[in-house]
Coordinates of C-alpha atoms in Angstrom, one line a residue:
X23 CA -10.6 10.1 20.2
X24 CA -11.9 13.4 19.3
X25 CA -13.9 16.0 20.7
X26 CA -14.7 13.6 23.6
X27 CA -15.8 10.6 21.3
X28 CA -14.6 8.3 18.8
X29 CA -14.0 9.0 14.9
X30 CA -14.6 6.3 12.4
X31 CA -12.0 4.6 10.4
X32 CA -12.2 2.7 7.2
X33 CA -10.7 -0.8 9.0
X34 CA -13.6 0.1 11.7
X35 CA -16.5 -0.8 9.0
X36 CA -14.4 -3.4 7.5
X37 CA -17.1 -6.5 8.3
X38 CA -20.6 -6.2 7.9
X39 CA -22.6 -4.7 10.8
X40 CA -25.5 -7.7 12.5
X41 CA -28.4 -5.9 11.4
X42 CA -29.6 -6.2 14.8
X43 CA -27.2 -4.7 16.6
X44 CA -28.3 -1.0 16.7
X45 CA -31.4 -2.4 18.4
X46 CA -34.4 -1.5 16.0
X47 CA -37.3 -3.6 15.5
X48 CA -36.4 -6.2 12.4
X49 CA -38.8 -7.6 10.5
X50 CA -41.2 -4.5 10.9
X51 CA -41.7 -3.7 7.5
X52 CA -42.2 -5.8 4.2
X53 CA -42.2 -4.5 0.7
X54 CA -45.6 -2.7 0.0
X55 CA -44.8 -1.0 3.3
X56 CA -41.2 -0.2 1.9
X57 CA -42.2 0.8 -1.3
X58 CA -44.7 3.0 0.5
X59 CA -42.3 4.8 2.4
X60 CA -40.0 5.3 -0.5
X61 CA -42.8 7.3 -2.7
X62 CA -44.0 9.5 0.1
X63 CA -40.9 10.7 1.1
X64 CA -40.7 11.7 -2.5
X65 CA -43.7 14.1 -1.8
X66 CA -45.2 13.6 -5.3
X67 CA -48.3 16.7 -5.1
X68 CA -46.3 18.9 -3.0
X69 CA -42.8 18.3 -4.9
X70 CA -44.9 19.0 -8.3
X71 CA -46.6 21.5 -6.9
X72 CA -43.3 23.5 -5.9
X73 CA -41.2 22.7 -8.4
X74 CA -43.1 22.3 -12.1
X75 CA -43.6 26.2 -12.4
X76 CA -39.5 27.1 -11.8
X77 CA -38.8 24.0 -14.4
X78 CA -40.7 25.7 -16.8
X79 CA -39.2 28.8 -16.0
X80 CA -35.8 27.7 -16.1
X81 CA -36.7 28.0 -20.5
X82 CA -36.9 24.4 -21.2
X83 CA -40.7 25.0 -21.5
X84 CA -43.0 22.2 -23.3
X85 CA -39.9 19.9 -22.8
X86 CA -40.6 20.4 -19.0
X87 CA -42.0 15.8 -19.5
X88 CA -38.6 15.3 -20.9
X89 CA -36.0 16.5 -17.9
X90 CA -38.7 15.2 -16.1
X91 CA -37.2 11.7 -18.3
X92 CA -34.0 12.7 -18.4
X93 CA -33.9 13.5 -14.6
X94 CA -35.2 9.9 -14.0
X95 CA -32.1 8.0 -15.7
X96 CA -29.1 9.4 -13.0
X97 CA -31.9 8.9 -9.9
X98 CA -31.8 5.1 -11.1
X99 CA -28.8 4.7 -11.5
X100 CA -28.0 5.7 -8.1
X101 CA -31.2 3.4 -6.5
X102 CA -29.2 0.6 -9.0
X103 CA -25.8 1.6 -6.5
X104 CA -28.6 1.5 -3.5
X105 CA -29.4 -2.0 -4.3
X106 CA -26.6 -3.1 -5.0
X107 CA -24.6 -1.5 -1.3
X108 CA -27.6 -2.6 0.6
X109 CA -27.4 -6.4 -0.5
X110 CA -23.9 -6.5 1.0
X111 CA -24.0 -4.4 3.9
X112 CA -27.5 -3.1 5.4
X113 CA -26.8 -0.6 7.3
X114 CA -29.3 2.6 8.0
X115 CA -26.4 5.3 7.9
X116 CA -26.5 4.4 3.9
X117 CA -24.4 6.9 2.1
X118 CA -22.6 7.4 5.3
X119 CA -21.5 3.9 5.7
X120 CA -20.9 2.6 2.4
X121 CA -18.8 5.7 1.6
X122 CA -17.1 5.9 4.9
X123 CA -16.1 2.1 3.4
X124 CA -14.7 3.2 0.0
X125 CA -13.5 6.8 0.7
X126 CA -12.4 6.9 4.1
X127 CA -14.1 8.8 7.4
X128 CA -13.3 12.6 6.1
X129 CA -16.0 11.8 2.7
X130 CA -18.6 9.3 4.7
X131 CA -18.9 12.1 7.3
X132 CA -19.5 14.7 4.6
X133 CA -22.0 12.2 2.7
X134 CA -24.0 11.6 5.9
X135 CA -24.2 15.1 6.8
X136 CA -25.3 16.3 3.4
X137 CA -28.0 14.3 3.7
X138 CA -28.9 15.1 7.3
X139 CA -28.6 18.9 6.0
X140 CA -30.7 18.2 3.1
X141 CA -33.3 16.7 5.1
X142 CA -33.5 19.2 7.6
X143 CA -33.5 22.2 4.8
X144 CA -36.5 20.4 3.4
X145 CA -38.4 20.3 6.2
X146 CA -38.8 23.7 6.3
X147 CA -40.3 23.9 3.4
X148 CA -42.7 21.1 4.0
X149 CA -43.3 22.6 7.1
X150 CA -44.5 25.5 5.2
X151 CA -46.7 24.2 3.1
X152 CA -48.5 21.9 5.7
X153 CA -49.1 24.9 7.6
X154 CA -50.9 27.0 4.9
X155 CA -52.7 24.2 2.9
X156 CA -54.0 23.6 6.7
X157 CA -55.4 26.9 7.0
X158 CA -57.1 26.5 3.4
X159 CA -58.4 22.8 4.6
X160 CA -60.6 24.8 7.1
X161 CA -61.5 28.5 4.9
X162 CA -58.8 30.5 7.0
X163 CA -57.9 32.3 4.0
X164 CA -57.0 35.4 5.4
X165 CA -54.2 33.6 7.8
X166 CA -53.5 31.3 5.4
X167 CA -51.3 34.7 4.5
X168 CA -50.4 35.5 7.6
X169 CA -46.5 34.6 8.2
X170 CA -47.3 34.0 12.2
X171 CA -50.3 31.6 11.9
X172 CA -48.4 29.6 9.3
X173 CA -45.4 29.2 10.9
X174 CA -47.4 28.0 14.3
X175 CA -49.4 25.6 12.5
X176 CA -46.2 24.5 10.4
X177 CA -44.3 24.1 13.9
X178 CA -47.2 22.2 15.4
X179 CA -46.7 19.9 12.3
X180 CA -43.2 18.9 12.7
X181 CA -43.8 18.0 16.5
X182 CA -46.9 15.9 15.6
X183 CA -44.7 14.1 13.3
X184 CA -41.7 13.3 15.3
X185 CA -43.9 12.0 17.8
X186 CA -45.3 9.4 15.5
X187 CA -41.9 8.9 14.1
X188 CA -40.8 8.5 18.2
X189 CA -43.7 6.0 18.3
X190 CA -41.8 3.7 16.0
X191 CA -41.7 2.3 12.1
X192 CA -44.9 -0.1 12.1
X193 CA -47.2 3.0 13.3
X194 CA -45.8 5.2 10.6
X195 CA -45.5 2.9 8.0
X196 CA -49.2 2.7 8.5
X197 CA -49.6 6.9 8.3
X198 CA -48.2 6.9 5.4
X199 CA -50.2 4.0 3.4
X200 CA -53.3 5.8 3.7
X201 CA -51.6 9.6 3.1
X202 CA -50.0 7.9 -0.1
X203 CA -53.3 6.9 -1.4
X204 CA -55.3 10.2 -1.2
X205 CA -52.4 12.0 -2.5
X206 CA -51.7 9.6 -5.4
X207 CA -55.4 9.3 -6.3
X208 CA -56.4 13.2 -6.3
X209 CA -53.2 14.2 -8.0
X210 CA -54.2 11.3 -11.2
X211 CA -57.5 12.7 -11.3
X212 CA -56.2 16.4 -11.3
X213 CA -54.2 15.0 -14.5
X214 CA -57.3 13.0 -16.0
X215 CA -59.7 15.8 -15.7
X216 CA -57.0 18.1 -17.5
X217 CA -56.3 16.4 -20.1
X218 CA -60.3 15.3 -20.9
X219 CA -61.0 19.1 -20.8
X220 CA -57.9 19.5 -23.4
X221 CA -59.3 16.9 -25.7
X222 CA -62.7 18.2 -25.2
X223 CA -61.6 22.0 -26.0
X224 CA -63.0 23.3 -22.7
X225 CA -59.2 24.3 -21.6
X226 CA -59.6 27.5 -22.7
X227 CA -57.2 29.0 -25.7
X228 CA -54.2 29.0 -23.6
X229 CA -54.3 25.2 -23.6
X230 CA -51.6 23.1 -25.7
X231 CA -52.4 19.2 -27.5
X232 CA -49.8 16.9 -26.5
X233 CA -47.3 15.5 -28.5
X234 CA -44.8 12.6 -28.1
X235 CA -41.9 15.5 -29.1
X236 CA -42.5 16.7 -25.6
X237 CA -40.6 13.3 -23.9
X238 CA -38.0 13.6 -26.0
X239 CA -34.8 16.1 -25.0
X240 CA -34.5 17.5 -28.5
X241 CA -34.0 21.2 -28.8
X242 CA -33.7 21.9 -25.5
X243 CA -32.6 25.4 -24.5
X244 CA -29.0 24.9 -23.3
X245 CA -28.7 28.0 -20.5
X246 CA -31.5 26.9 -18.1
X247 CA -31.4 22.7 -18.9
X248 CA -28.6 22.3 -16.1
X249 CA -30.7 24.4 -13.3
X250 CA -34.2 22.9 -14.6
X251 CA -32.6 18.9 -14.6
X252 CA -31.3 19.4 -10.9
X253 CA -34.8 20.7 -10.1
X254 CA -36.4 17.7 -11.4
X255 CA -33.6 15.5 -9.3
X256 CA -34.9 17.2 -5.7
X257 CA -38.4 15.9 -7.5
X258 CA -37.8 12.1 -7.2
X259 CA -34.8 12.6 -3.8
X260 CA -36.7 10.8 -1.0
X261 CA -36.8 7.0 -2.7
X262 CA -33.7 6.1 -0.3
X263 CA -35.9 6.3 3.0
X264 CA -36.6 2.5 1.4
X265 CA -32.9 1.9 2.3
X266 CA -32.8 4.1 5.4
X267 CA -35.2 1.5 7.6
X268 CA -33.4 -1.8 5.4
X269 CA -32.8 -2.9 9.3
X270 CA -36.2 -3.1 9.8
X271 CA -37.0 -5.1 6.7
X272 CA -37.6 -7.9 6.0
X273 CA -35.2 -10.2 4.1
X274 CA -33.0 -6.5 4.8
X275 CA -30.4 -7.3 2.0
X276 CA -33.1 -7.8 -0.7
X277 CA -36.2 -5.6 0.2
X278 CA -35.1 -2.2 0.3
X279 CA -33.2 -2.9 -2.7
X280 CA -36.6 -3.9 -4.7
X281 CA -38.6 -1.2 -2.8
X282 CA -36.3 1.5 -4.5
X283 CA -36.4 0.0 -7.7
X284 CA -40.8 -0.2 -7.8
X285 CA -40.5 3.4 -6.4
X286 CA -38.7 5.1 -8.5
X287 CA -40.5 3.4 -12.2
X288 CA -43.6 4.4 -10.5
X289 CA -42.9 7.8 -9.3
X290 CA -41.3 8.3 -13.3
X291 CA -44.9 7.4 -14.8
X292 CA -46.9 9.2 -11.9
X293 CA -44.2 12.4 -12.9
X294 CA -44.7 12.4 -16.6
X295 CA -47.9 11.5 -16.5
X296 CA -48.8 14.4 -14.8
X297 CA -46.3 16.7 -15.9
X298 CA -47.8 16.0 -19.3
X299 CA -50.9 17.2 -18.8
X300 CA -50.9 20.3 -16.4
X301 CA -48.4 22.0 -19.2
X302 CA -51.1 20.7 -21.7
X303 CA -53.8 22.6 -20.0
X304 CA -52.0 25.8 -18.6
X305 CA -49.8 25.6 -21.4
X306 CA -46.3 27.3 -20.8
X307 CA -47.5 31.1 -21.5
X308 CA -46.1 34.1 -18.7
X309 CA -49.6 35.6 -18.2
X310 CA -52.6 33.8 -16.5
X311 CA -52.3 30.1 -15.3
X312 CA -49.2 29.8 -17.5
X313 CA -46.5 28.3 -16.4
X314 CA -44.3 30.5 -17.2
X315 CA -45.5 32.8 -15.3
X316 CA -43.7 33.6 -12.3
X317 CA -46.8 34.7 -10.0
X318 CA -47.8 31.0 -10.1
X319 CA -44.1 29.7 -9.9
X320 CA -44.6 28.2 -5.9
X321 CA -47.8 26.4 -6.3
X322 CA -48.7 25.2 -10.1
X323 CA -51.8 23.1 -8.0
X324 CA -53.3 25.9 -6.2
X325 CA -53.4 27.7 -9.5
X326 CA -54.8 25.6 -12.1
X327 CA -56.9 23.5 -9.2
X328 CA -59.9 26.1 -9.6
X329 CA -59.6 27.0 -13.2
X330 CA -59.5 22.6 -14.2
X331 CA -62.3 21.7 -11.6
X332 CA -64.3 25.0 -12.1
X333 CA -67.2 26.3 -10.4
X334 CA -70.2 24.5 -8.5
X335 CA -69.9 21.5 -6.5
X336 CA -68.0 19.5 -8.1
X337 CA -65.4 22.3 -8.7
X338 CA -65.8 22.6 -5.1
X339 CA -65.2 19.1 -3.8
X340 CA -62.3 18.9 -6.2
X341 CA -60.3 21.8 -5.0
X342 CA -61.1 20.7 -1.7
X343 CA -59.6 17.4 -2.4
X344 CA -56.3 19.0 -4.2
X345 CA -55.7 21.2 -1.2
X346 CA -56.3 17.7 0.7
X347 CA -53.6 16.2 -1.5
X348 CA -51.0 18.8 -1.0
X349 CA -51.2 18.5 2.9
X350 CA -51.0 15.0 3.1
X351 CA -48.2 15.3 0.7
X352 CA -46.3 18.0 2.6
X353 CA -47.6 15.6 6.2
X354 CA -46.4 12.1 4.6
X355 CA -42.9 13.8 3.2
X356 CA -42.3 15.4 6.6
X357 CA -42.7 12.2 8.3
X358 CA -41.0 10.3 5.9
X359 CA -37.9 13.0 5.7
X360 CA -37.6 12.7 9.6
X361 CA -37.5 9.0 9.9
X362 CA -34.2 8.1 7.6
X363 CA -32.4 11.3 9.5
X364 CA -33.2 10.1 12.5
X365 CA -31.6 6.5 11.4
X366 CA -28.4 7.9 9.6
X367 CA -27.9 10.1 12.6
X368 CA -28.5 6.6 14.9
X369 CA -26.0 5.3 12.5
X370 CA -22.9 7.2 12.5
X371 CA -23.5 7.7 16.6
X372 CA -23.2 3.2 16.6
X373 CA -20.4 3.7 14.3
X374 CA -18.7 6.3 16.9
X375 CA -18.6 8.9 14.1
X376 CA -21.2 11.3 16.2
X377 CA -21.4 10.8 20.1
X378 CA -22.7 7.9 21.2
X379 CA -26.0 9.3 22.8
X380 CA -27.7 9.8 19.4
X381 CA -27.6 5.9 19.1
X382 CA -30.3 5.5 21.6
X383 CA -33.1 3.5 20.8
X384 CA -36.2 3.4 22.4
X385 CA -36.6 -0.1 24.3
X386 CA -40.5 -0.4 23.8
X387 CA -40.9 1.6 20.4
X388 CA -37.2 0.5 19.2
X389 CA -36.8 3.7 17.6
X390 CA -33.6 6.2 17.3
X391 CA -35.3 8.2 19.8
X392 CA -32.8 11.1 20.7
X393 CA -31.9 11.1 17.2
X394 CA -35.8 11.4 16.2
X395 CA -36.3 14.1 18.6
X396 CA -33.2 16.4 17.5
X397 CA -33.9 15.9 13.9
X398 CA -37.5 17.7 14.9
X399 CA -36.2 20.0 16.6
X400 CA -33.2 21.2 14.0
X401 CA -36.1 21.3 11.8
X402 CA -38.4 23.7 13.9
X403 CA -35.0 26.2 14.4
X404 CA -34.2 26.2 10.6
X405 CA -37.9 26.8 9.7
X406 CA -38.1 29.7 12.2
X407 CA -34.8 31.2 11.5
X408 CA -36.0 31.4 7.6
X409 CA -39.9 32.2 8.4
X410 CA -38.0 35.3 10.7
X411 CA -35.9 36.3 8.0
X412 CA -37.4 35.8 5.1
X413 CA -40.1 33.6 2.8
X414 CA -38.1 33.9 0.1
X415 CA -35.1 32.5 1.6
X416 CA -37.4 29.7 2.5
X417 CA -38.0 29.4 -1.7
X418 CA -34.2 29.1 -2.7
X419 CA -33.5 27.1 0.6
X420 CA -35.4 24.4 -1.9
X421 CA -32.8 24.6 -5.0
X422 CA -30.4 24.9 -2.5
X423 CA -31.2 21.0 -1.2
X424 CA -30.5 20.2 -5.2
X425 CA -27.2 20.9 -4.5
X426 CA -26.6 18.4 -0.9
X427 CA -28.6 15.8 -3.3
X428 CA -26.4 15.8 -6.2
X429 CA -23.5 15.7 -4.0
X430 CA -23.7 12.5 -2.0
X431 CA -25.6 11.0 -4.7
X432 CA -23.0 11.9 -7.0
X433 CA -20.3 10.5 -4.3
X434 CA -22.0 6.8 -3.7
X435 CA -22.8 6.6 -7.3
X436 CA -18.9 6.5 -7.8
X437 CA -18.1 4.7 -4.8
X438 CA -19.8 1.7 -6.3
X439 CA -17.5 0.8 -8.7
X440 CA -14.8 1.2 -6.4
X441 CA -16.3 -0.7 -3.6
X442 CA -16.9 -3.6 -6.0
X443 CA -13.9 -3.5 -8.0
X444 CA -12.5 -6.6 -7.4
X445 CA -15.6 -8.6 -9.0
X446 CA -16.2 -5.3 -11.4
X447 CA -14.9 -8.3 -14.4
X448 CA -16.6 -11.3 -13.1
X449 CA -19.6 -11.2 -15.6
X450 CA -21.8 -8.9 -17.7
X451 CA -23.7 -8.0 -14.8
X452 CA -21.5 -7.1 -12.4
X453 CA -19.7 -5.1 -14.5
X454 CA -23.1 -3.5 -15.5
X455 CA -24.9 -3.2 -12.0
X456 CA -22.0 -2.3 -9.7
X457 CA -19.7 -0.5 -12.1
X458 CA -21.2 1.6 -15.6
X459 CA -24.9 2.3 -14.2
X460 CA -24.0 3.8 -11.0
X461 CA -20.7 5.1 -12.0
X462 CA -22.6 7.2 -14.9
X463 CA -24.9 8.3 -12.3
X464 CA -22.6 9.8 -9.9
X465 CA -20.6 11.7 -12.7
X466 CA -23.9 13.0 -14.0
X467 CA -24.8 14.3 -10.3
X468 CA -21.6 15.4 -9.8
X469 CA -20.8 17.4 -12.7
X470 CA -24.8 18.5 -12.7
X471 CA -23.6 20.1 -9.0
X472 CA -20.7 22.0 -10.6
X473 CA -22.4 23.6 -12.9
X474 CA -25.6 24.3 -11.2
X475 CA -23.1 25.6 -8.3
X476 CA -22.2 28.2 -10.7
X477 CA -25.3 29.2 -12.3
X478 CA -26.6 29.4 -8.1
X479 CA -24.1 32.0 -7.8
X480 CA -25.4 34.3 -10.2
X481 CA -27.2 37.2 -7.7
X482 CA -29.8 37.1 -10.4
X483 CA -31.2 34.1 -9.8
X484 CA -33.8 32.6 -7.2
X485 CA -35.5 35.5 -5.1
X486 CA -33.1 36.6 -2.9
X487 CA -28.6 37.2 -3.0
X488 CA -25.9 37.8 -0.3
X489 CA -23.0 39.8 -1.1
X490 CA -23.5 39.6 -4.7
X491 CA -23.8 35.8 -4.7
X492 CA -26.8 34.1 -5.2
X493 CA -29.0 33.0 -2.3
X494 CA -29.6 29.0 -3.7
X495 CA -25.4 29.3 -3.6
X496 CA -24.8 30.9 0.2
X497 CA -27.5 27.9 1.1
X498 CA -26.4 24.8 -0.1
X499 CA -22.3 25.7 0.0
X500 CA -22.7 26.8 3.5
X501 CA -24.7 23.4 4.3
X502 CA -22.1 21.4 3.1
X503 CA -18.9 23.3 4.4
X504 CA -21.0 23.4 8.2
X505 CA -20.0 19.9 8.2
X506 CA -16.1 20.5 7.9
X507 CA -15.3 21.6 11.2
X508 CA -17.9 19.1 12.9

């Protein structure tokens, strides 16, 4: 025992867990739904939209479609490790568990609480943007800018949310089906009306023509590649929520597993795709709608919406429908950030690692319900402590969730090797699936966090520094170490 409940050992995870143990509902959710819930918690307009501009700035420039590539091979090599965990043991904690297995307690705790930290950290943000782009949704322009107004509505958000998280998987599972397909159809016509205008010559003279040199990672500036790839990793970081409700799948030791996989190939194409053809029409100049320039670093959509769509009522509707896409974006990422916290929280309280309350479940909604409810509410503290101090700490609190994500990815990606080791030889694809994929992956991560780590550290970089260290730095270390002496 200790601190008044009981801590996890390796020998206490040494069988696989009933999958209906923890009391959730199975059989809830099949694979379109799980697929579903692995892209939006990706966020693909908002995550763009937030995180295209400081790619480009990081130097890499019209390469921006190639770490976009490049970003995509460690992310699937860790959903391979995913997979692979999840058809032997399909549990919700995830990382927690199946690293708690290979590593002992001390690193499964750490793993599960990066991720709780990462989710929480991100809500902020998320919270953020749903609470401006609904201010635009309705011509509030002028408190659209005001700091007390966003944060209210952003607040409001999160509860909304967690209630419909509360309410249970099948509910939200529907949410997000139809917030998926406005977002996904209004970001691909964004792209398509781009690139016509680029092929057409109406992009205006800072616009670029593509070329297939821009996919590959060939002359790649070397000083900002490290900071720009782990930007493009927070990009695709949500696909796991597909693992997170496994005990609510159906067939749980092969759905999830499948989900992740469809998610992440199509979030790659929706990425590039996209990616493609917004530095195409902006082009990657520091003045104007150019990407490179930092005024329009936080919002790459808001910028270019108006200038692609253009005036009249068509450029009306569609920048109308792109502020529609970003909300539902920031709306389906919030809910789909709070629903696999929730369950790794649910999870480490069944596994005794966390006390026990936070493995209550809801006996008509079957959901984690304290859990639920705390994960909102860390969310609404963290989100006003940063909206009191300042925005831009709210900024590099996003790099700083890079950090958490290449860190227990970077962990389970070599824990799967380990875990199967005994079979590593067995045949070509065991030695391929459970040991070289995911172990490349999690050196990749984890050396990406090292040297990002120390580029973060630089006061010079990201808006905002404490005590001569970087702000991105302070963030994401003092997530992580907060879990030590818990």
């Amino acid at each position: 025992m200790f601190g008044g409940f009981q801590v996890v050992t390796l020998q206490d995870l040494s069988a696989p867990p009933d999958v209906s143990g923890k009391g959730l509902r199975s059989g809830a959710v099949g694979l379109v739904s799980s697929v579903v819930i692995g892209m939006a918690s990706t966020a693909p307009a908002y995550s763009f939209a937030a995180t295209l501009g400081f790619i480009v700035l990081a130097g890499v420039g019209v390469k921006a479609p190639a770490v976009m590539l490049l970003a995509f091979v460690p992310m699937a090599c860790i959903a391979v490790a995913y997979r692979e965990f999840n058809r032997v043991e399909p549990d919700c904690g995830t990382s927690f568990t199946w690293i708690t297995r290979v590593f002992g307690p001390k690193l499964g705790w750490l793993s599960g609480w990066a991720a709780m930290a990462a989710q929480v950290l991100v809500m902020a943000s998320q919270a953020e943007v749903a609470g401006r782009y609904s201010l635009l949704l309705f011509g509030a322009d002028e408190l659209a800018s005001n700091r007390l107004a966003v944060t209210a509505v952003g607040v409001v958000w999160i509860v909304a949310l967690t209630y419909l998280c509360y309410r249970g998987i099948e509910l939200s599972a529907k949410v997000q089906f139809v917030l998926l397909v406005v977002e996904l159809v209004v970001l691909l016509g964004f792209a398509v009306a781009a690139l016509w205008q680029v092929a057409t010559g109406t992009a205006g003279p800072q616009a670029i023509r593509p070329e297939w040199d821009w996919l590959l990672p060939t002359d790649v500036p070397a000083g900002g590649f490290v900071s720009a790839l782990l930007l493009a990793v927070f990009v695709y970081w949500g696909w796991e929520s597909s693992a997170s409700i496994n005990e609510e799948s159906h067939d749980p030791q092969e759905t999830p597993g499948r989900a992740i996989l469809i998610s992440t190939v199509l979030l790659v194409t929706n990425y590039v795709f996209v990616t493609v053809a917004v530095v195409s029409y902006a082009g990657v100049g520091d003045t104007g709608i150019g990407l490179a320039n930092e005024a329009n670093a936080d919002d790459v959509l808001a910028d270019d919406g108006p200038e692609i769509f253009g005036a009249g009522p068509v450029g009306t509707i569609g920048a109308l429908l792109l502020v529609v896409s970003v909300l539902t974006s920031a709306a389906a990422t919030t809910q789909t950030t709070i629903l696999p916290a929730a369950r790794s929280s649910l999870s480490m309280a069944s596994h005794g690692a966390i006390p026990e309350v936070f493995a209550r479940v809801h006996p008509r909604f079957r959901s984690p319900s304290v859990s639920t409810w705390t994960v909102g509410g860390a969310s609404i503290a963290v989100y006003l402590m940063f909206s009191v101090v300042s925005t831009s700490v709210l900024g590099d609190s996003v790099d700083a969730v890079g950090l958490l994500i290449a860190f227990y990815y970077g962990l389970l990606g070599l824990a799967c090797p380990w875990f199967f080791r005994r079979t590593l030889f067995s045949g070509a694809r065991a030695f391929l699936l459970r040991g070289l994929v995911p172990g490349f992956g999690g050196v990749v991560l984890l050396a990406a966090f090292f040297l990002a780590l120390r580029e973060y550290s630089d006061p010079d970089y990201g808006m905002t520094s404490v005590a001569g260290i970087g702000t991105v730095a302070v963030i994401g270390v003092a997530g992580l170490l907060l879990g030590v002496p818990l």
